[in-house]
Short mmCIF file of C-alpha atoms and ligand atoms in Angstrom, two decimals:
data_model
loop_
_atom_site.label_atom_id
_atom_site.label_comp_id
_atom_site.label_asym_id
_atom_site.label_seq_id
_atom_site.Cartn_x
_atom_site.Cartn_y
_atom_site.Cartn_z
CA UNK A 231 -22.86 3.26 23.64
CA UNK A 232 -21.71 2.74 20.08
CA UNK A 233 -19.09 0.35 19.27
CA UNK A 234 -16.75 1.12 16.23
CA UNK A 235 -14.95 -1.55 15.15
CA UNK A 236 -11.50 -0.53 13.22
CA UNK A 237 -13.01 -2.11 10.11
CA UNK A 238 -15.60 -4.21 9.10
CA UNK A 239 -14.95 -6.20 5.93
CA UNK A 240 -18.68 -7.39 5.76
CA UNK A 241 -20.06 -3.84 6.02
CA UNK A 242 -17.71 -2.85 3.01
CA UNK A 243 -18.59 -5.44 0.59
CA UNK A 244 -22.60 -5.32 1.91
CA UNK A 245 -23.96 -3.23 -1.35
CA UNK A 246 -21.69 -5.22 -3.86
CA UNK A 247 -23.01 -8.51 -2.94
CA UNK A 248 -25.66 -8.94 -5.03
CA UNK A 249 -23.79 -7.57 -8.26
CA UNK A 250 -20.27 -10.06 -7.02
CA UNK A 251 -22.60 -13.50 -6.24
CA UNK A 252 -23.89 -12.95 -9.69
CA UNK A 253 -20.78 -12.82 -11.55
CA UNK A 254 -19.01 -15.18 -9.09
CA UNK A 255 -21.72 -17.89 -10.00
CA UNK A 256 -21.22 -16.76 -14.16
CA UNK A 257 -17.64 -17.71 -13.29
CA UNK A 258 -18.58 -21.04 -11.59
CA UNK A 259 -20.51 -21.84 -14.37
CA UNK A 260 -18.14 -20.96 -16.68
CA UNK A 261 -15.71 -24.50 -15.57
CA UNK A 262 -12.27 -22.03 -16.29
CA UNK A 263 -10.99 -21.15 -13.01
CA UNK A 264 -7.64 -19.82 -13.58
CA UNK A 265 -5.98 -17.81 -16.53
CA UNK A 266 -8.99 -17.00 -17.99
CA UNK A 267 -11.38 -13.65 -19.22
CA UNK A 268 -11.83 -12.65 -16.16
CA UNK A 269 -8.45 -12.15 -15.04
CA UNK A 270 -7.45 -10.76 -18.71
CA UNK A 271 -10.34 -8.47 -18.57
CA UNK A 272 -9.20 -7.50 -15.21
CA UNK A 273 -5.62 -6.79 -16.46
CA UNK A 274 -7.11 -4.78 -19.11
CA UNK A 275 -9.80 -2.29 -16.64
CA UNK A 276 -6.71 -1.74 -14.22
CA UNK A 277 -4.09 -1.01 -17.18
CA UNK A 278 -6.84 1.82 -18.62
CA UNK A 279 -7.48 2.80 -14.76
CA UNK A 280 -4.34 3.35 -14.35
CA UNK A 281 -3.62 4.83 -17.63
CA UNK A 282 -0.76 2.42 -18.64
CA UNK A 283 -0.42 -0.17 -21.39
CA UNK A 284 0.32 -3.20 -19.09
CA UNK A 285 -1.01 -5.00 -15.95
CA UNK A 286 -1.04 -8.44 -14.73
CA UNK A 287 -2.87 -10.01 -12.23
CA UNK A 288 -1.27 -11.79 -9.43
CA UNK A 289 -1.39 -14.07 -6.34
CA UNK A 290 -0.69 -11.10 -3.32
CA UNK A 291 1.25 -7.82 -3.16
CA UNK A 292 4.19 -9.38 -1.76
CA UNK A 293 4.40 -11.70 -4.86
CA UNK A 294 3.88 -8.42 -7.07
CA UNK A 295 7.17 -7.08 -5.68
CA UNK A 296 9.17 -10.24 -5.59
CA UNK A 297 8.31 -10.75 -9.37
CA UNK A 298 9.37 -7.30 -9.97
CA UNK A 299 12.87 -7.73 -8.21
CA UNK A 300 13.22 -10.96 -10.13
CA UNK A 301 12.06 -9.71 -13.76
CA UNK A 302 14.86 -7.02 -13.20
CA UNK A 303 17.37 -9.65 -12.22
CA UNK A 304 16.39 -11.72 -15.20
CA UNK A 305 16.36 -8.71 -17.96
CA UNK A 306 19.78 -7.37 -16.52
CA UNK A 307 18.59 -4.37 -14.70
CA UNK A 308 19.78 -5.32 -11.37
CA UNK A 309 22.13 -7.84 -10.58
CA UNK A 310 22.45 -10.09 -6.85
CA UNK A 311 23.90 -8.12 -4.50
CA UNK A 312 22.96 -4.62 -5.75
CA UNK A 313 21.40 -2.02 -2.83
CA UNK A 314 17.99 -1.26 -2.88
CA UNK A 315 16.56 1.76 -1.20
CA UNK A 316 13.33 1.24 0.88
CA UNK A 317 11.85 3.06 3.64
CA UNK A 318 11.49 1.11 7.03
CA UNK A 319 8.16 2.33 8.13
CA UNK A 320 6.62 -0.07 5.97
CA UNK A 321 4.89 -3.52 6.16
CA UNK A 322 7.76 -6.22 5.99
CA UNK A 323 6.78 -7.58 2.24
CA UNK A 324 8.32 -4.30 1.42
CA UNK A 325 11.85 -5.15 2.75
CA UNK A 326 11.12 -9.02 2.11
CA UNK A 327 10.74 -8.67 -1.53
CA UNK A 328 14.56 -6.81 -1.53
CA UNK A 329 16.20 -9.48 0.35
CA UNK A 330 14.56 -12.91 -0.81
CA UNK A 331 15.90 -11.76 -4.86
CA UNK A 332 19.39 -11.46 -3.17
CA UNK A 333 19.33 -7.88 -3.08
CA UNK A 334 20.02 -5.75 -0.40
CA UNK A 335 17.67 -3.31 1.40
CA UNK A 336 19.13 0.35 2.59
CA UNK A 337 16.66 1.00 4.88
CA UNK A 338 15.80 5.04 4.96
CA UNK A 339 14.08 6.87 7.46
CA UNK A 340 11.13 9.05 6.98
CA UNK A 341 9.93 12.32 7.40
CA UNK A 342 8.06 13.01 10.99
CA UNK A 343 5.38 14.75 9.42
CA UNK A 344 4.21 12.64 6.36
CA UNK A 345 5.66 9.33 7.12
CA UNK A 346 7.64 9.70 3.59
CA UNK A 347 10.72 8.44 2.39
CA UNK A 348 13.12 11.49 3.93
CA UNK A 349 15.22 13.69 1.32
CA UNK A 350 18.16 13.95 3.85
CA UNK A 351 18.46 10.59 4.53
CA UNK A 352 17.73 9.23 0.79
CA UNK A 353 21.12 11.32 0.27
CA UNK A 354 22.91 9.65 3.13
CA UNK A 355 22.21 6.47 2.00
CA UNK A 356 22.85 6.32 -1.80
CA UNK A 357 25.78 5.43 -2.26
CA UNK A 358 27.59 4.21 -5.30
CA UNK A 359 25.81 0.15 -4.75
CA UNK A 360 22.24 1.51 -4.49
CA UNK A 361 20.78 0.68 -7.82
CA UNK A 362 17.37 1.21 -7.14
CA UNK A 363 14.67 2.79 -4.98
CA UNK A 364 11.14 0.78 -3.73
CA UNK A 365 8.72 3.87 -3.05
CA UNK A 366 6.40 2.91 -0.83
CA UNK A 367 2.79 5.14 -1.01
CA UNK A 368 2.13 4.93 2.92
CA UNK A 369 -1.56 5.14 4.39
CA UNK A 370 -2.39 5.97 0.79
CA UNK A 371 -0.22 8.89 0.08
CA UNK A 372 2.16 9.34 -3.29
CA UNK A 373 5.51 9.53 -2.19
CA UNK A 374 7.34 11.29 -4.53
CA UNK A 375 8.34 14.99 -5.49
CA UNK A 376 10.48 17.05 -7.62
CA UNK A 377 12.83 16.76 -4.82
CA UNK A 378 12.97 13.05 -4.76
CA UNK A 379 12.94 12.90 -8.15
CA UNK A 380 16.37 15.00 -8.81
CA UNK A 381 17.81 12.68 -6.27
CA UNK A 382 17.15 9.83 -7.92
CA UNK A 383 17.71 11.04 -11.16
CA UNK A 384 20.98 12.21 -10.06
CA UNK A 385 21.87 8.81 -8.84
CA UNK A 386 19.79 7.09 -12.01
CA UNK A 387 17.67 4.63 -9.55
CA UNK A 388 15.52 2.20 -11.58
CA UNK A 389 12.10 3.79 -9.36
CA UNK A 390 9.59 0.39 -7.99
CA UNK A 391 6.45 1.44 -6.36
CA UNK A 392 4.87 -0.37 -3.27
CA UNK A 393 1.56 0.99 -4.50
CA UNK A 394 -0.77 -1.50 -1.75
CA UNK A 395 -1.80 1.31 0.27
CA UNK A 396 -2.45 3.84 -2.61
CA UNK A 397 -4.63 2.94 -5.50
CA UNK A 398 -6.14 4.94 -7.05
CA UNK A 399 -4.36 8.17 -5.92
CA UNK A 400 -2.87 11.00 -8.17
CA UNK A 401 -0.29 13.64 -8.61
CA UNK A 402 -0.89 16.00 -11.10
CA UNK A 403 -2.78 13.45 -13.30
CA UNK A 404 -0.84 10.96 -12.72
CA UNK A 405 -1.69 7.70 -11.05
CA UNK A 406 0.05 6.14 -8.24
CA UNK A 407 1.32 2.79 -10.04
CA UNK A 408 2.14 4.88 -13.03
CA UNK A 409 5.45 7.01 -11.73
CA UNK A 410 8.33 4.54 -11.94
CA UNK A 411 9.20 1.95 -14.27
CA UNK A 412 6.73 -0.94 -12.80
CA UNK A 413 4.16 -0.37 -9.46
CA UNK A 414 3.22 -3.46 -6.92
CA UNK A 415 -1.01 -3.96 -6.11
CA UNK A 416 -2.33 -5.58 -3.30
CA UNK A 417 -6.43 -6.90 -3.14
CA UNK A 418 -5.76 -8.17 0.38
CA UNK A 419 -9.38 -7.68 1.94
CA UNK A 420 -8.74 -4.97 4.01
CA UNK A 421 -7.17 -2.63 1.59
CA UNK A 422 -8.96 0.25 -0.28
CA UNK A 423 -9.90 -1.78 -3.65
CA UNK A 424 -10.05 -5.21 -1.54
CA UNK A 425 -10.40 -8.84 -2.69
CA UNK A 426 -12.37 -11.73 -1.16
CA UNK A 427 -9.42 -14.15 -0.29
CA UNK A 428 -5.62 -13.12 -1.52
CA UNK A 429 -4.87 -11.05 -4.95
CA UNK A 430 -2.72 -8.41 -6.31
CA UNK A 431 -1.51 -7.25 -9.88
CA UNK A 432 1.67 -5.52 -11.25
CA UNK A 433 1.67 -2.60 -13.64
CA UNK A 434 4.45 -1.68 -16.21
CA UNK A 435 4.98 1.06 -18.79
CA UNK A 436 8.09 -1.03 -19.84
CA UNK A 437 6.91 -3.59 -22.80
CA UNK A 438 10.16 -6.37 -21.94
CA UNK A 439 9.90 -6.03 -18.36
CA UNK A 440 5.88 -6.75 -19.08
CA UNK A 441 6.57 -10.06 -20.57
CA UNK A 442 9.29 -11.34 -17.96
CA UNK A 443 6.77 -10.37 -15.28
CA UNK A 444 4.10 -11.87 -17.38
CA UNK A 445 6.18 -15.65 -17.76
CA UNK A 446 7.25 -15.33 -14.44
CA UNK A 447 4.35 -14.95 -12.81
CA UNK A 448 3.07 -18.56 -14.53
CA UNK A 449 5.84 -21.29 -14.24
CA UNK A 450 8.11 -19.06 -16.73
CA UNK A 451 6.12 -20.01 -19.63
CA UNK A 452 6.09 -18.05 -22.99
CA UNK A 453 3.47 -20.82 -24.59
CA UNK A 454 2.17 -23.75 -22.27
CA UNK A 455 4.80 -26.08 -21.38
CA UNK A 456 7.84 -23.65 -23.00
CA UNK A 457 9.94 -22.81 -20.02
CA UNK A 458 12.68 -20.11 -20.91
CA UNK A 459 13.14 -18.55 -17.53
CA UNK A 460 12.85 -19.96 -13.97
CA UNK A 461 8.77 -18.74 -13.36
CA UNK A 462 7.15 -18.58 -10.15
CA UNK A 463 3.19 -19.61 -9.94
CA UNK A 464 1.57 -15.77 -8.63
CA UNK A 465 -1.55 -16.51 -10.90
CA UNK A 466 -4.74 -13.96 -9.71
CA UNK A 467 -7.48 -16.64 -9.87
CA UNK A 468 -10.93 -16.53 -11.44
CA UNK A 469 -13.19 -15.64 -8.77
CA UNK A 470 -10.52 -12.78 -7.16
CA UNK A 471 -10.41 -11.50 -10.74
CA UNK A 472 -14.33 -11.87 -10.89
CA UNK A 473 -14.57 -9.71 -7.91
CA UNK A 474 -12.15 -7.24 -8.70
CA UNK A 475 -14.40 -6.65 -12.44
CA UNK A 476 -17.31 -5.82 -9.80
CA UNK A 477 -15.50 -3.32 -7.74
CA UNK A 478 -12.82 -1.87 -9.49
CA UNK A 479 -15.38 0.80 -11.21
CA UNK A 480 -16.74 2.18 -7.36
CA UNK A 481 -12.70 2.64 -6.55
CA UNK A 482 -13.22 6.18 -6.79
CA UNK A 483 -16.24 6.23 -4.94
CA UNK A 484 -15.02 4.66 -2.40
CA UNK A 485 -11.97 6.50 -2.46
CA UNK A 486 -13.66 10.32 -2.57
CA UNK A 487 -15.76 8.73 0.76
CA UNK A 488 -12.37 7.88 2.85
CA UNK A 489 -11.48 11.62 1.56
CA UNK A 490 -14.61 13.77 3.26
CA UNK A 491 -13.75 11.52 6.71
CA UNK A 492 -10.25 12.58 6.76
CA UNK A 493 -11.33 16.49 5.76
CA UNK A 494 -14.17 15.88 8.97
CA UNK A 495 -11.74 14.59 11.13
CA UNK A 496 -8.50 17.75 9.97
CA UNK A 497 -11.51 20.00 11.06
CA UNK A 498 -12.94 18.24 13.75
CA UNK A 499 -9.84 16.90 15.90
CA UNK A 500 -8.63 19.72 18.20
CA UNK A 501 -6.81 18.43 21.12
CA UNK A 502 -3.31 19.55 22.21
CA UNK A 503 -1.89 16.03 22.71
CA UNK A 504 -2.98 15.00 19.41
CA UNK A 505 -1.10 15.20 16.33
CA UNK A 506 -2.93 15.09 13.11
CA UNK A 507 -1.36 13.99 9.68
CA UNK A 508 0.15 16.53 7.48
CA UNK A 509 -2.47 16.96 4.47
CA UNK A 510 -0.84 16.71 1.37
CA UNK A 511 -0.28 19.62 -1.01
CA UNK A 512 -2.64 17.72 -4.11
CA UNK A 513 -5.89 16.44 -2.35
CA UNK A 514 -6.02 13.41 -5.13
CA UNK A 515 -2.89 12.53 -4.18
CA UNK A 516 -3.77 10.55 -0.77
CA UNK A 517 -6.72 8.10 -0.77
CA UNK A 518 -6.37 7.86 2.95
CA UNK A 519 -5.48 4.30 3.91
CA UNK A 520 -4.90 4.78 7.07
CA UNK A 521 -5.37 7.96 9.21
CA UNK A 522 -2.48 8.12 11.37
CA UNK A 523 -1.97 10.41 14.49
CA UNK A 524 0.20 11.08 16.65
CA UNK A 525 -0.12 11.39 20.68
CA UNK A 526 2.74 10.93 23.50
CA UNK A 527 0.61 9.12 25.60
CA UNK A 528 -0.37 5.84 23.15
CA UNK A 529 -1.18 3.17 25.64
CA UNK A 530 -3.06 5.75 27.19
CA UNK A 531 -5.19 7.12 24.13
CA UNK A 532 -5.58 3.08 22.96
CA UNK A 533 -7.10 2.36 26.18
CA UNK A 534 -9.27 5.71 26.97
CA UNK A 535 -10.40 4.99 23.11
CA UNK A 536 -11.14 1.37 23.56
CA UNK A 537 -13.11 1.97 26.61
CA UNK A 538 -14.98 4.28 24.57
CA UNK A 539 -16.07 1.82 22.23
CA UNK A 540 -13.31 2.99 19.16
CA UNK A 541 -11.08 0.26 18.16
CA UNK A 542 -7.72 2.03 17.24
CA UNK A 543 -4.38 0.30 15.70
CA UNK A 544 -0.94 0.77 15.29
CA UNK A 545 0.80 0.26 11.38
CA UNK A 546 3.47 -0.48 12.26
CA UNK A 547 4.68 -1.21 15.91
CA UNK A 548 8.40 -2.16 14.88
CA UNK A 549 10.15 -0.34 11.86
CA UNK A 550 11.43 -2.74 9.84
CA UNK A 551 15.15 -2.33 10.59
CA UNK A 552 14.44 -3.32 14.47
CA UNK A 553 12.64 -6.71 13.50
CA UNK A 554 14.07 -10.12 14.88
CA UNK A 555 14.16 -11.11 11.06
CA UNK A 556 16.43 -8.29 10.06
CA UNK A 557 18.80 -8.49 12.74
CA UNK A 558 21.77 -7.23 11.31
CA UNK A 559 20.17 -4.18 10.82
CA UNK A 560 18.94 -3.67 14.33
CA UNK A 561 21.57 -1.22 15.74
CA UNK A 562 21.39 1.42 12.66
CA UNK A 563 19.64 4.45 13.73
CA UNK A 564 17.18 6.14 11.81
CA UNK A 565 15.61 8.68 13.98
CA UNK A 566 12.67 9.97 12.84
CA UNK A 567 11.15 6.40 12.33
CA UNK A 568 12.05 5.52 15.94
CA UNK A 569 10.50 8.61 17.20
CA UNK A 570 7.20 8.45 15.61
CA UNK A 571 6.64 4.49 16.17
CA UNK A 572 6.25 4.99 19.89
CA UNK A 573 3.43 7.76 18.93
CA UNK A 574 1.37 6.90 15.76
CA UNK A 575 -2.01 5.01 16.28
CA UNK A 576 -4.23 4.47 13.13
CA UNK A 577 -8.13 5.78 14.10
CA UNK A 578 -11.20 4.18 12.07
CA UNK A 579 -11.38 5.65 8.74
CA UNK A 580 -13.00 3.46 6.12
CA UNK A 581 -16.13 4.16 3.64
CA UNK A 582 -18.57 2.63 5.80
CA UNK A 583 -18.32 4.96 8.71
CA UNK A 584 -21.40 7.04 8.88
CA UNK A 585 -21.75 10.71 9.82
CA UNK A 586 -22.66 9.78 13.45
CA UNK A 587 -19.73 7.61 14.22
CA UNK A 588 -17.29 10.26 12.46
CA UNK A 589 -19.04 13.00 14.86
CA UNK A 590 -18.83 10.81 18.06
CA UNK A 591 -14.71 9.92 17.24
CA UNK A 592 -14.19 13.19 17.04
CA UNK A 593 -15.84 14.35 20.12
CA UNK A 594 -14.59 11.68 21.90
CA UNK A 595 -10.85 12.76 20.98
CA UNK A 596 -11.46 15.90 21.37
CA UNK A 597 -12.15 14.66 25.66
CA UNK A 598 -9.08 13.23 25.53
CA UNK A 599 -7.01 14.42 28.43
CA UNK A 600 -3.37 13.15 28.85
CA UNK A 601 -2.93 11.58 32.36
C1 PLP B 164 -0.51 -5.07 2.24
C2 PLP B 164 0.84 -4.61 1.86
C3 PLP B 164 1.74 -5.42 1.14
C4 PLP B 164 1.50 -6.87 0.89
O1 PLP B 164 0.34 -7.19 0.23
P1 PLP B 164 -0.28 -8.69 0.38
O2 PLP B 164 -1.33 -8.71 -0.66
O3 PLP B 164 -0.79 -8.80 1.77
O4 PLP B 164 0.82 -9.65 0.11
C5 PLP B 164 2.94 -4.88 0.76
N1 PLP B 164 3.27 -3.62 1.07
C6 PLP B 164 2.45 -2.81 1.77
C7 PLP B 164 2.87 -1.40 2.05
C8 PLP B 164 1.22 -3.29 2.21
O5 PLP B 164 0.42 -2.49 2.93
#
């Protein structure tokens, strides 16, 4: 019987080796590790991917964000203590990055369909302290439409995207990363443009925000050893950067791949218990992350799959509001996000999966009978 692992990191990065060994051992040979072309050159193919003027590599997406929420602090944009909107069906750097500036997270629910940022609830919740909104591009989608746009506008949000899940994905030509005033990356190995250790970058269309990101991400230094504001070190090192050069280009690739699974598997998948995510009305604008379904049954469908050799996952079991770590948050309600976490289980979906294993997950879910 065939055995499909959830992902398989080694599988991924299989037909880049040859091309990333080479350039890792240039780098080596090089003797400049850190702050040097290959991380400028990197800034420079993800600004042009991207289509912006400015991007700067960093340490991790969660270090992306916090230097965002800090370089607004420091320029004036925000001050401590102002609300930030952010969607609780989210990984926790999302919420982290709010709080550990001294900001405060509104946490919003989502929609039950796309796992979005909710227009009714975005309305309940800004009120006259929110100052700002973190988007956050779920499983790879764009979150963000004229709707959520006049609500912001109306409330003039500074906009912050948690773009980790979403590179490389597009509404109406433009990229994700490139909608509000400055977009978080993550290169953590297992996302869609993945790293070989830690990395992540921030991009900008703002030109003073660019240069307090760009100090604070290195000690707060304009010039070596001139320290004007209080930096952080969130440096994206040689070899991460090295590796990113390599694979940056076969993004798309990779991307267009995840996209023909996710088409099999909207075709493919018919089972009453099953729920498949809502396909989004621009096919550029989801790179497909994650493929996320729903079934009432989960414990159920993870075992039945798991006994049929398909390792399956759940992003996220606990919405971010009913964490230990966010306890004073605990007894809001936001319905829709507390609904869907008891049903949502992520299925394989990466650009290694061949035809064969996308043919036997689908026949295998479409068995599927709730007990
Ligand atoms: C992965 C991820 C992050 C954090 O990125 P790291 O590089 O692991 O620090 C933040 N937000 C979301 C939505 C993510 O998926």
């Amino acid at each position: 019987m065939n055995k499909i692992p959830f992902l398989e990191l080694k599988e991924i990065n299989s037909k880049y080796i040859d091309d990333i060994t080479q350039h890792c051992e240039k780098t080596i040979r090089s003797g400049w590790y850190v702050n040097g072309t290959q991380k400028k050159q990197f800034e420079e193919n993800l600004a042009r991917y991207n289509k912006l003027p400015y991007a700067i590599g960093t340490s991790n997406g969660y270090d992306s964000l916090r230097l965002i929420f800090k370089s607004l602090i420091i320029t004036g944009k925000l001050k401590i203590g102002d609300h930030v909107i952010v969607p609780s069906n989210s990984f926790v750097a999302s919420a982290l990055a709010i709080s550990e500036n001294g900001l405060i997270p509104e946490f919003v629910d989502i929609n039950k369909d796309d796992f979005l940022i909710c227009k009714n609830s975005l309305i309940d919740k800004t009120t006259n302290k929110v100052k700002a909104i973190l988007i956050v591009h779920l499983y790879g989608q764009i979150c963000w439409s004229n709707e959520l746009k006049q609500i912001i506008e109306r409330h003039n949000l500074i906009v912050i995207e948690d773009n980790a899940q979403a590179i490389g994905a597009e509404l109406n030509g433009v990229k994700s990363g490139a909608i509000g005033l400055a977009s978080a990356f993550s290169f953590y190995p297992g996302k869609n443009l993945g790293a070989m250790g830690d990395g992540g970058a921030i991009c900008t269309k703002d030109l003073e925000l660019y240069q307090i990101i760009k100090a604070a991400s290195n000690y707060g230094a304009s010039n070596k050893y001139t320290h004007d504001i209080l930096g952080d070190n969130c440096r994206l090192d040689e070899i991460q950067a090295a590796v990113l050069n390599i694979k940056l280009p076969h993004l798309n690739d990779e991307n267009t791949k995840r996209r023909s699974i996710a088409k099999k598997y909207d075709e493919g998948i018919r089972n009453e218990s099953i729920q498949l995510p809502k396909l989004p009305s621009q096919q550029l604008s989801h790179v497909w992350h994650l493929y996320v379904i729903q079934v009432e049954n989960r414990n159920d469908f993870q075992e039945y799959m798991n006994l049929n050799g398909i390792e399956t996952m759940i992003h996220y079991p606990i919405p971010i509001h009913k964490q230990q770590a966010y306890k004073k948050y605990n007894d809001i309600n936001l319905i829709n996000c507390e609904t869907v976490q008891c049903k949502i289980v992520s299925i394989p979906l990466n650009s290694c999966l061949d035809h064969q294993s996308v043919e036997y997950i689908i026949s295998t879910m479409n068995k599927y009978q709730i007990n």
